[in-house]
Amino acid sequence: MKRTVPLLIALCIVLVSCGVEPTSQYAYRPPQDAGDGLAVGTLEEVNIDSAPIEEAVSRILSGKHGEVHSMLIVKDNQLVLEEYFPGHDYQWDAPGHHGRLVTWDRDETHIVMSAGKSVTSACVGLAIDHGFIESVHQSIFDYLPEYQRYRSDGRDKITIEHLLTMTSGLEWKEWGASNTSMDSDLFKLWVACEDQVACALEKPLIHEPGTTFNYSGGGMTVLGEIVKNATNMDIEAFCGQYLFEPLGAGPIEWRRFDSGLISPSGEQQMTPRDMAKFGLLYLNEGVWNGKQIIPKVWVEKSATPYAGNQGIKVPGEDAGRVGYSYSWWTKQHSDSGRKLNTFWANGWGGQKIVVIPELDTVVVFTGANYTSKLTNWRMLEKYVFPAIH
């Protein structure tokens, strides 16, 4: 149960939104051990300069980065920064999609939006690793017995890999359309489809599969059906057993369509600490507590842009031109001569799990900047990266 923010905190948010900055500056405080499998430490112990980090947190507190709900840093397998900020819960039909005010903390779950696509990708990798799916290069129709009627007009060439990399070639309008209008195929998937898998598959093939990037929540919905048919478990149960339970995470709640079908395109409810665990698993090449959970090769595929999936500009984001891999975003960043090959799970409103292998670091953000441009990358480039030695 979310807790309503006390009147005083609500007043502070109103003042911040009006441009009134708090008079006190943030002073660093190390995270506390919660006994949840995440080791904790201090910025000093992992050789991170506290001054830029304190400045970044102070700017969040003053409202200069919109509404950020959490910022976590894991370095050298230790959680060394964990800060939460009051803000609005997500509500679809509210102005700015801002629902009730909440005091965010480590125990509150947060909707991760499309950052959950990276979780769905992990489930596909796990299904292959455990022998439920043979290969990413199989036709999607090998695992869609109820939808063989759509195996025509070139759709039979669509593989699982094409869905993972958003290169199915199927027509889909999601970017560039209002999230609350019938111009958006994603909106129609939620409000106008009785069978979401069919609504995605019935779209005409307008590009050769594997050649053209087109962001599609519909394709992820098909992936969820593939996992269900291959494993005889819905994706929520499969992911819980094979991913989140080994991580000591969750339970993780997945959003469902009115039809009862689970939405695998994101919007799970996760705590930022569980998001950090997921990022740490990928940072450590799929290993958790000495056990290989996700195949190393799957992590490598996730960290490397798929052929042709580069130079992509994501609406509302400040990351510049980026790449897209197995449902993770990728970017090579230069910091004081260092080449940092980052990859991250990305969700609408400022939900991010950023993995930086060269720095042995994971950074997590949650927020509610649904109708304003995000500045997560500005924070990373100006404060976080330079602070890490």
CSV table of C-alpha atoms in Angstrom, one decimal:
chain,number,residue,atom,x,y,z
A,1,MET,CA,0.0,0.0,0.0
A,2,LYS,CA,1.5,3.3,-1.1
A,3,ARG,CA,1.7,6.0,1.7
A,4,THR,CA,0.3,9.5,1.1
A,5,VAL,CA,3.0,12.1,1.5
A,6,PRO,CA,2.4,14.3,4.6
A,7,LEU,CA,1.2,17.9,4.0
A,8,LEU,CA,4.6,19.4,4.7
A,9,ILE,CA,6.3,17.3,2.0
A,10,ALA,CA,3.5,18.0,-0.4
A,11,LEU,CA,4.0,21.7,0.2
A,12,CYS,CA,7.8,21.4,-0.5
A,13,ILE,CA,7.0,19.8,-3.9
A,14,VAL,CA,4.6,22.6,-4.7
A,15,LEU,CA,7.4,25.1,-3.8
A,16,VAL,CA,10.0,23.3,-5.9
A,17,SER,CA,7.6,23.2,-8.9
A,18,CYS,CA,7.3,27.0,-8.6
A,19,GLY,CA,11.0,27.4,-8.8
A,20,VAL,CA,11.6,27.8,-5.0
A,21,GLU,CA,14.8,26.0,-4.1
A,22,PRO,CA,15.4,24.5,-0.7
A,23,THR,CA,17.9,26.3,1.5
A,24,SER,CA,19.8,23.2,2.8
A,25,GLN,CA,22.3,21.3,0.7
A,26,TYR,CA,22.3,17.5,0.6
A,27,ALA,CA,25.0,15.7,2.6
A,28,TYR,CA,25.9,12.2,1.6
A,29,ARG,CA,24.7,9.3,3.7
A,30,PRO,CA,25.7,5.6,3.0
A,31,PRO,CA,23.0,3.0,2.2
A,32,GLN,CA,21.9,0.7,5.0
A,33,ASP,CA,22.2,-3.1,4.8
A,34,ALA,CA,18.7,-4.5,4.3
A,35,GLY,CA,19.6,-8.1,4.3
A,36,ASP,CA,18.3,-8.5,0.7
A,37,GLY,CA,21.5,-9.8,-0.9
A,38,LEU,CA,22.9,-6.4,-1.9
A,39,ALA,CA,26.2,-5.6,-0.3
A,40,VAL,CA,26.5,-2.0,0.8
A,41,GLY,CA,29.5,0.3,1.1
A,42,THR,CA,30.5,4.0,0.8
A,43,LEU,CA,31.5,6.2,-2.0
A,44,GLU,CA,34.9,6.6,-0.5
A,45,GLU,CA,35.5,2.9,-0.3
A,46,VAL,CA,34.9,2.5,-4.0
A,47,ASN,CA,36.9,5.6,-4.9
A,48,ILE,CA,34.0,7.8,-6.0
A,49,ASP,CA,34.3,11.5,-5.4
A,50,SER,CA,31.4,12.5,-3.2
A,51,ALA,CA,31.2,16.2,-4.2
A,52,PRO,CA,29.8,15.7,-7.8
A,53,ILE,CA,27.3,13.1,-6.4
A,54,GLU,CA,26.2,15.4,-3.7
A,55,GLU,CA,25.7,18.2,-6.2
A,56,ALA,CA,23.6,15.9,-8.4
A,57,VAL,CA,21.4,14.9,-5.5
A,58,SER,CA,21.0,18.5,-4.4
A,59,ARG,CA,19.9,19.4,-8.0
A,60,ILE,CA,17.3,16.7,-7.9
A,61,LEU,CA,16.0,18.0,-4.5
A,62,SER,CA,15.8,21.5,-5.9
A,63,GLY,CA,13.6,20.2,-8.8
A,64,LYS,CA,16.2,21.0,-11.6
A,65,HIS,CA,15.7,17.5,-13.1
A,66,GLY,CA,11.9,17.4,-12.9
A,67,GLU,CA,10.5,14.7,-10.9
A,68,VAL,CA,13.1,12.0,-10.0
A,69,HIS,CA,12.0,9.4,-7.5
A,70,SER,CA,15.2,7.5,-6.9
A,71,MET,CA,18.9,7.4,-7.7
A,72,LEU,CA,21.0,4.4,-6.8
A,73,ILE,CA,24.7,3.7,-7.6
A,74,VAL,CA,26.3,0.2,-7.4
A,75,LYS,CA,30.1,0.2,-7.7
A,76,ASP,CA,32.4,-2.8,-7.3
A,77,ASN,CA,29.4,-5.0,-6.3
A,78,GLN,CA,28.4,-2.6,-3.5
A,79,LEU,CA,25.4,-0.3,-3.3
A,80,VAL,CA,27.1,3.0,-2.4
A,81,LEU,CA,24.3,5.5,-3.1
A,82,GLU,CA,20.6,5.1,-2.4
A,83,GLU,CA,18.4,8.2,-2.3
A,84,TYR,CA,14.7,8.6,-2.7
A,85,PHE,CA,12.6,11.7,-3.3
A,86,PRO,CA,8.9,12.3,-2.8
A,87,GLY,CA,6.7,12.5,-5.9
A,88,HIS,CA,3.7,11.2,-7.8
A,89,ASP,CA,2.6,7.7,-8.4
A,90,TYR,CA,1.7,6.9,-12.0
A,91,GLN,CA,-1.9,7.4,-13.0
A,92,TRP,CA,-2.8,7.0,-16.7
A,93,ASP,CA,-5.8,9.4,-16.7
A,94,ALA,CA,-4.4,12.2,-14.4
A,95,PRO,CA,-2.8,15.4,-15.7
A,96,GLY,CA,0.8,14.7,-16.5
A,97,HIS,CA,0.0,11.1,-15.5
A,98,HIS,CA,0.7,12.2,-12.0
A,99,GLY,CA,-1.4,10.4,-9.4
A,100,ARG,CA,-1.2,10.6,-5.6
A,101,LEU,CA,1.9,11.9,-3.8
A,102,VAL,CA,4.1,9.2,-2.4
A,103,THR,CA,7.0,9.0,0.0
A,104,TRP,CA,9.3,6.8,-2.1
A,105,ASP,CA,11.6,4.5,-0.2
A,106,ARG,CA,13.5,1.2,-0.7
A,107,ASP,CA,10.4,-0.9,0.0
A,108,GLU,CA,8.0,0.9,-2.4
A,109,THR,CA,7.6,-0.7,-5.8
A,110,HIS,CA,7.8,1.6,-8.8
A,111,ILE,CA,6.4,1.0,-12.3
A,112,VAL,CA,9.4,0.5,-14.6
A,113,MET,CA,7.6,1.1,-17.9
A,114,SER,CA,9.6,-0.1,-21.0
A,115,ALA,CA,12.6,-0.9,-18.9
A,116,GLY,CA,10.7,-4.1,-18.4
A,117,LYS,CA,11.4,-5.0,-22.0
A,118,SER,CA,14.9,-5.9,-20.9
A,119,VAL,CA,13.4,-8.2,-18.4
A,120,THR,CA,11.4,-9.9,-21.1
A,121,SER,CA,14.5,-10.3,-23.2
A,122,ALA,CA,16.2,-12.0,-20.2
A,123,CYS,CA,13.3,-14.4,-20.1
A,124,VAL,CA,13.8,-15.3,-23.7
A,125,GLY,CA,17.5,-15.9,-23.1
A,126,LEU,CA,16.6,-18.1,-20.1
A,127,ALA,CA,14.1,-20.1,-22.1
A,128,ILE,CA,16.8,-20.8,-24.7
A,129,ASP,CA,19.4,-21.7,-22.0
A,130,HIS,CA,17.0,-24.1,-20.3
A,131,GLY,CA,16.1,-25.8,-23.6
A,132,PHE,CA,12.5,-24.6,-24.0
A,133,ILE,CA,13.4,-22.6,-27.1
A,134,GLU,CA,15.9,-23.9,-29.6
A,135,SER,CA,17.3,-20.6,-31.1
A,136,VAL,CA,16.6,-16.9,-31.6
A,137,HIS,CA,16.8,-17.7,-35.3
A,138,GLN,CA,13.7,-19.8,-35.4
A,139,SER,CA,10.5,-18.5,-37.0
A,140,ILE,CA,8.2,-17.0,-34.4
A,141,PHE,CA,5.4,-19.3,-35.8
A,142,ASP,CA,7.2,-22.3,-34.4
A,143,TYR,CA,5.8,-21.3,-31.1
A,144,LEU,CA,2.5,-19.7,-32.1
A,145,PRO,CA,0.2,-22.7,-32.9
A,146,GLU,CA,-3.0,-20.6,-32.5
A,147,TYR,CA,-1.8,-18.0,-34.9
A,148,GLN,CA,-0.7,-19.9,-38.0
A,149,ARG,CA,-3.3,-18.0,-40.1
A,150,TYR,CA,-0.8,-15.1,-40.1
A,151,ARG,CA,2.0,-17.2,-41.4
A,152,SER,CA,1.8,-15.6,-44.9
A,153,ASP,CA,2.9,-12.6,-46.9
A,154,GLY,CA,6.5,-12.9,-45.7
A,155,ARG,CA,5.7,-13.0,-42.0
A,156,ASP,CA,7.1,-16.5,-41.8
A,157,LYS,CA,10.6,-15.0,-42.1
A,158,ILE,CA,10.2,-13.1,-38.8
A,159,THR,CA,12.4,-14.7,-36.2
A,160,ILE,CA,12.6,-14.4,-32.4
A,161,GLU,CA,15.7,-12.2,-32.8
A,162,HIS,CA,13.8,-9.8,-35.0
A,163,LEU,CA,11.2,-9.2,-32.2
A,164,LEU,CA,14.0,-8.8,-29.6
A,165,THR,CA,15.7,-6.1,-31.8
A,166,MET,CA,12.6,-4.3,-33.0
A,167,THR,CA,13.3,-5.3,-36.6
A,168,SER,CA,10.3,-7.5,-37.4
A,169,GLY,CA,9.3,-5.4,-40.4
A,170,LEU,CA,5.7,-5.3,-39.3
A,171,GLU,CA,3.9,-2.0,-39.5
A,172,TRP,CA,3.5,-0.4,-36.0
A,173,LYS,CA,3.0,3.2,-35.0
A,174,GLU,CA,4.1,3.9,-31.5
A,175,TRP,CA,6.6,6.7,-31.6
A,176,GLY,CA,5.4,10.0,-32.9
A,177,ALA,CA,1.8,9.3,-31.8
A,178,SER,CA,0.0,10.4,-28.7
A,179,ASN,CA,0.0,7.8,-26.0
A,180,THR,CA,-3.7,8.6,-25.3
A,181,SER,CA,-5.0,8.6,-28.9
A,182,MET,CA,-6.2,6.0,-31.3
A,183,ASP,CA,-3.3,7.1,-33.6
A,184,SER,CA,-1.1,5.0,-31.4
A,185,ASP,CA,-1.0,1.2,-32.0
A,186,LEU,CA,0.1,0.7,-28.4
A,187,PHE,CA,-2.9,2.6,-27.1
A,188,LYS,CA,-5.2,0.5,-29.3
A,189,LEU,CA,-3.5,-2.6,-28.0
A,190,TRP,CA,-4.8,-1.7,-24.6
A,191,VAL,CA,-8.2,-0.3,-25.3
A,192,ALA,CA,-9.4,-1.8,-28.6
A,193,CYS,CA,-8.0,-5.3,-28.9
A,194,GLU,CA,-9.6,-8.4,-27.6
A,195,ASP,CA,-6.6,-10.5,-28.7
A,196,GLN,CA,-3.4,-8.5,-28.4
A,197,VAL,CA,-1.2,-11.1,-30.1
A,198,ALA,CA,-3.5,-11.1,-33.1
A,199,CYS,CA,-3.5,-7.3,-33.2
A,200,ALA,CA,0.2,-7.3,-33.5
A,201,LEU,CA,0.6,-10.1,-36.0
A,202,GLU,CA,-2.2,-8.9,-38.4
A,203,LYS,CA,-0.2,-5.8,-39.3
A,204,PRO,CA,1.2,-5.8,-42.8
A,205,LEU,CA,4.9,-6.5,-43.4
A,206,ILE,CA,6.4,-3.3,-44.7
A,207,HIS,CA,10.1,-4.1,-44.4
A,208,GLU,CA,12.2,-7.2,-44.8
A,209,PRO,CA,12.6,-8.7,-41.4
A,210,GLY,CA,16.0,-7.8,-39.8
A,211,THR,CA,16.6,-4.6,-41.8
A,212,THR,CA,14.7,-1.7,-40.2
A,213,PHE,CA,14.3,-0.6,-36.6
A,214,ASN,CA,10.7,0.3,-35.5
A,215,TYR,CA,9.9,0.4,-31.8
A,216,SER,CA,7.0,-1.9,-31.1
A,217,GLY,CA,5.3,-2.9,-27.9
A,218,GLY,CA,3.2,-5.3,-30.1
A,219,GLY,CA,6.3,-7.3,-31.0
A,220,MET,CA,7.1,-7.7,-27.3
A,221,THR,CA,3.6,-8.9,-26.7
A,222,VAL,CA,4.2,-11.7,-29.3
A,223,LEU,CA,7.5,-12.6,-27.5
A,224,GLY,CA,5.5,-13.1,-24.2
A,225,GLU,CA,3.2,-15.5,-26.0
A,226,ILE,CA,6.2,-17.4,-27.4
A,227,VAL,CA,7.7,-17.8,-23.9
A,228,LYS,CA,4.3,-19.0,-22.6
A,229,ASN,CA,3.9,-21.6,-25.3
A,230,ALA,CA,7.5,-22.8,-25.2
A,231,THR,CA,7.6,-23.2,-21.4
A,232,ASN,CA,4.0,-23.9,-20.5
A,233,MET,CA,4.2,-21.1,-18.0
A,234,ASP,CA,3.1,-17.5,-18.3
A,235,ILE,CA,6.0,-15.1,-18.5
A,236,GLU,CA,5.4,-13.7,-15.0
A,237,ALA,CA,5.6,-17.2,-13.4
A,238,PHE,CA,8.6,-18.2,-15.6
A,239,CYS,CA,10.5,-15.0,-14.9
A,240,GLY,CA,9.8,-15.4,-11.2
A,241,GLN,CA,11.1,-18.9,-11.0
A,242,TYR,CA,14.2,-18.6,-13.3
A,243,LEU,CA,15.2,-15.0,-12.8
A,244,PHE,CA,13.9,-13.1,-9.8
A,245,GLU,CA,13.9,-15.9,-7.3
A,246,PRO,CA,17.6,-16.7,-7.9
A,247,LEU,CA,18.3,-12.9,-7.5
A,248,GLY,CA,16.3,-12.8,-4.2
A,249,ALA,CA,14.1,-10.2,-5.9
A,250,GLY,CA,10.4,-9.6,-5.8
A,251,PRO,CA,7.8,-10.9,-6.0
A,252,ILE,CA,7.4,-8.8,-9.2
A,253,GLU,CA,4.0,-7.9,-10.4
A,254,TRP,CA,3.3,-7.7,-14.1
A,255,ARG,CA,0.5,-5.6,-15.6
A,256,ARG,CA,-2.2,-7.4,-17.5
A,257,PHE,CA,-4.5,-6.4,-20.4
A,258,ASP,CA,-8.3,-6.6,-19.8
A,259,SER,CA,-8.1,-9.9,-21.7
A,260,GLY,CA,-6.0,-11.3,-18.9
A,261,LEU,CA,-2.9,-11.6,-21.1
A,262,ILE,CA,0.3,-10.4,-19.3
A,263,SER,CA,1.9,-7.4,-20.9
A,264,PRO,CA,5.6,-8.3,-21.6
A,265,SER,CA,6.4,-4.9,-23.1
A,266,GLY,CA,7.1,-3.5,-19.6
A,267,GLU,CA,5.3,-1.9,-16.7
A,268,GLN,CA,6.3,-4.3,-14.0
A,269,GLN,CA,6.3,-3.1,-10.4
A,270,MET,CA,9.8,-3.3,-9.0
A,271,THR,CA,11.7,-1.8,-6.2
A,272,PRO,CA,14.8,0.3,-7.3
A,273,ARG,CA,16.9,-2.2,-5.3
A,274,ASP,CA,15.5,-5.1,-7.4
A,275,MET,CA,16.3,-3.0,-10.5
A,276,ALA,CA,19.8,-2.6,-9.3
A,277,LYS,CA,20.1,-6.4,-8.8
A,278,PHE,CA,19.0,-7.0,-12.3
A,279,GLY,CA,21.6,-4.5,-13.6
A,280,LEU,CA,24.3,-6.0,-11.5
A,281,LEU,CA,23.5,-9.4,-12.9
A,282,TYR,CA,24.2,-8.1,-16.4
A,283,LEU,CA,27.3,-6.2,-15.2
A,284,ASN,CA,28.7,-9.5,-13.9
A,285,GLU,CA,28.1,-11.2,-17.2
A,286,GLY,CA,25.0,-13.1,-16.0
A,287,VAL,CA,26.6,-14.4,-12.8
A,288,TRP,CA,24.9,-14.0,-9.4
A,289,ASN,CA,26.5,-15.3,-6.2
A,290,GLY,CA,28.9,-17.5,-8.2
A,291,LYS,CA,26.1,-19.1,-10.3
A,292,GLN,CA,25.6,-18.4,-14.0
A,293,ILE,CA,21.9,-17.3,-14.2
A,294,ILE,CA,21.9,-15.8,-17.7
A,295,PRO,CA,24.3,-17.0,-20.4
A,296,LYS,CA,27.3,-14.8,-20.9
A,297,VAL,CA,26.7,-14.7,-24.6
A,298,TRP,CA,23.2,-13.4,-24.0
A,299,VAL,CA,24.6,-10.5,-21.9
A,300,GLU,CA,27.1,-9.8,-24.7
A,301,LYS,CA,24.3,-9.7,-27.3
A,302,SER,CA,22.4,-7.3,-25.0
A,303,ALA,CA,25.4,-5.0,-24.7
A,304,THR,CA,26.1,-4.8,-28.5
A,305,PRO,CA,23.8,-3.0,-31.0
A,306,TYR,CA,22.1,-5.2,-33.5
A,307,ALA,CA,23.4,-4.7,-37.1
A,308,GLY,CA,21.7,-1.5,-38.5
A,309,ASN,CA,20.3,-0.5,-35.1
A,310,GLN,CA,22.4,2.6,-34.6
A,311,GLY,CA,22.0,6.3,-34.7
A,312,ILE,CA,18.5,6.1,-33.2
A,313,LYS,CA,17.0,9.2,-31.5
A,314,VAL,CA,14.6,8.3,-28.7
A,315,PRO,CA,11.7,10.8,-28.3
A,316,GLY,CA,12.0,12.8,-25.1
A,317,GLU,CA,15.4,11.4,-24.1
A,318,ASP,CA,18.7,13.4,-23.8
A,319,ALA,CA,21.1,10.5,-24.6
A,320,GLY,CA,21.6,11.6,-28.2
A,321,ARG,CA,22.0,9.0,-31.0
A,322,VAL,CA,22.0,5.5,-29.6
A,323,GLY,CA,21.9,1.8,-30.5
A,324,TYR,CA,19.5,-1.0,-29.8
A,325,SER,CA,20.4,-4.6,-29.0
A,326,TYR,CA,18.4,-7.5,-27.5
A,327,SER,CA,15.9,-5.0,-26.0
A,328,TRP,CA,18.6,-2.9,-24.3
A,329,TRP,CA,19.8,0.5,-25.5
A,330,THR,CA,23.5,1.0,-26.1
A,331,LYS,CA,25.9,4.0,-26.4
A,332,GLN,CA,29.6,4.6,-26.4
A,333,HIS,CA,30.4,7.6,-24.3
A,334,SER,CA,33.7,9.5,-24.0
A,335,ASP,CA,34.7,10.8,-20.6
A,336,SER,CA,38.1,12.5,-20.2
A,337,GLY,CA,39.6,10.2,-22.8
A,338,ARG,CA,37.9,7.1,-21.4
A,339,LYS,CA,35.6,5.1,-23.7
A,340,LEU,CA,32.6,3.9,-21.8
A,341,ASN,CA,30.4,1.3,-23.5
A,342,THR,CA,27.1,1.7,-21.7
A,343,PHE,CA,23.9,-0.3,-22.1
A,344,TRP,CA,20.7,0.3,-20.3
A,345,ALA,CA,17.1,-0.7,-19.7
A,346,ASN,CA,14.9,2.3,-20.5
A,347,GLY,CA,11.4,3.2,-19.5
A,348,TRP,CA,9.1,6.2,-20.1
A,349,GLY,CA,9.2,8.9,-17.5
A,350,GLY,CA,12.8,8.3,-16.4
A,351,GLN,CA,13.1,4.6,-15.4
A,352,LYS,CA,16.6,3.5,-16.1
A,353,ILE,CA,19.0,0.6,-15.3
A,354,VAL,CA,22.4,1.8,-16.7
A,355,VAL,CA,25.3,-0.7,-16.9
A,356,ILE,CA,28.8,0.7,-17.4
A,357,PRO,CA,31.2,-2.3,-17.5
A,358,GLU,CA,34.4,-0.2,-17.8
A,359,LEU,CA,33.5,1.5,-14.5
A,360,ASP,CA,32.2,-1.7,-12.8
A,361,THR,CA,29.1,0.4,-12.1
A,362,VAL,CA,25.3,0.2,-12.3
A,363,VAL,CA,23.1,3.4,-12.0
A,364,VAL,CA,19.3,3.2,-11.4
A,365,PHE,CA,16.8,6.0,-11.8
A,366,THR,CA,13.1,6.1,-11.3
A,367,GLY,CA,10.8,9.1,-11.9
A,368,ALA,CA,7.6,10.7,-13.2
A,369,ASN,CA,8.8,12.9,-16.1
A,370,TYR,CA,6.2,11.6,-18.4
A,371,THR,CA,5.4,14.8,-20.3
A,372,SER,CA,8.8,16.6,-20.0
A,373,LYS,CA,12.2,15.9,-21.5
A,374,LEU,CA,14.4,13.7,-19.5
A,375,THR,CA,17.8,14.7,-18.1
A,376,ASN,CA,19.1,11.4,-16.8
A,377,TRP,CA,22.0,11.3,-19.2
A,378,ARG,CA,23.0,14.9,-18.4
A,379,MET,CA,23.3,13.8,-14.7
A,380,LEU,CA,25.4,10.8,-15.7
A,381,GLU,CA,27.7,12.8,-18.0
A,382,LYS,CA,28.1,15.8,-15.8
A,383,TYR,CA,28.2,14.3,-12.3
A,384,VAL,CA,28.3,10.5,-12.1
A,385,PHE,CA,30.9,9.5,-14.7
A,386,PRO,CA,33.5,12.2,-13.7
A,387,ALA,CA,33.1,11.2,-10.0
A,388,ILE,CA,34.2,7.7,-10.6
A,389,HIS,CA,37.9,7.2,-10.7
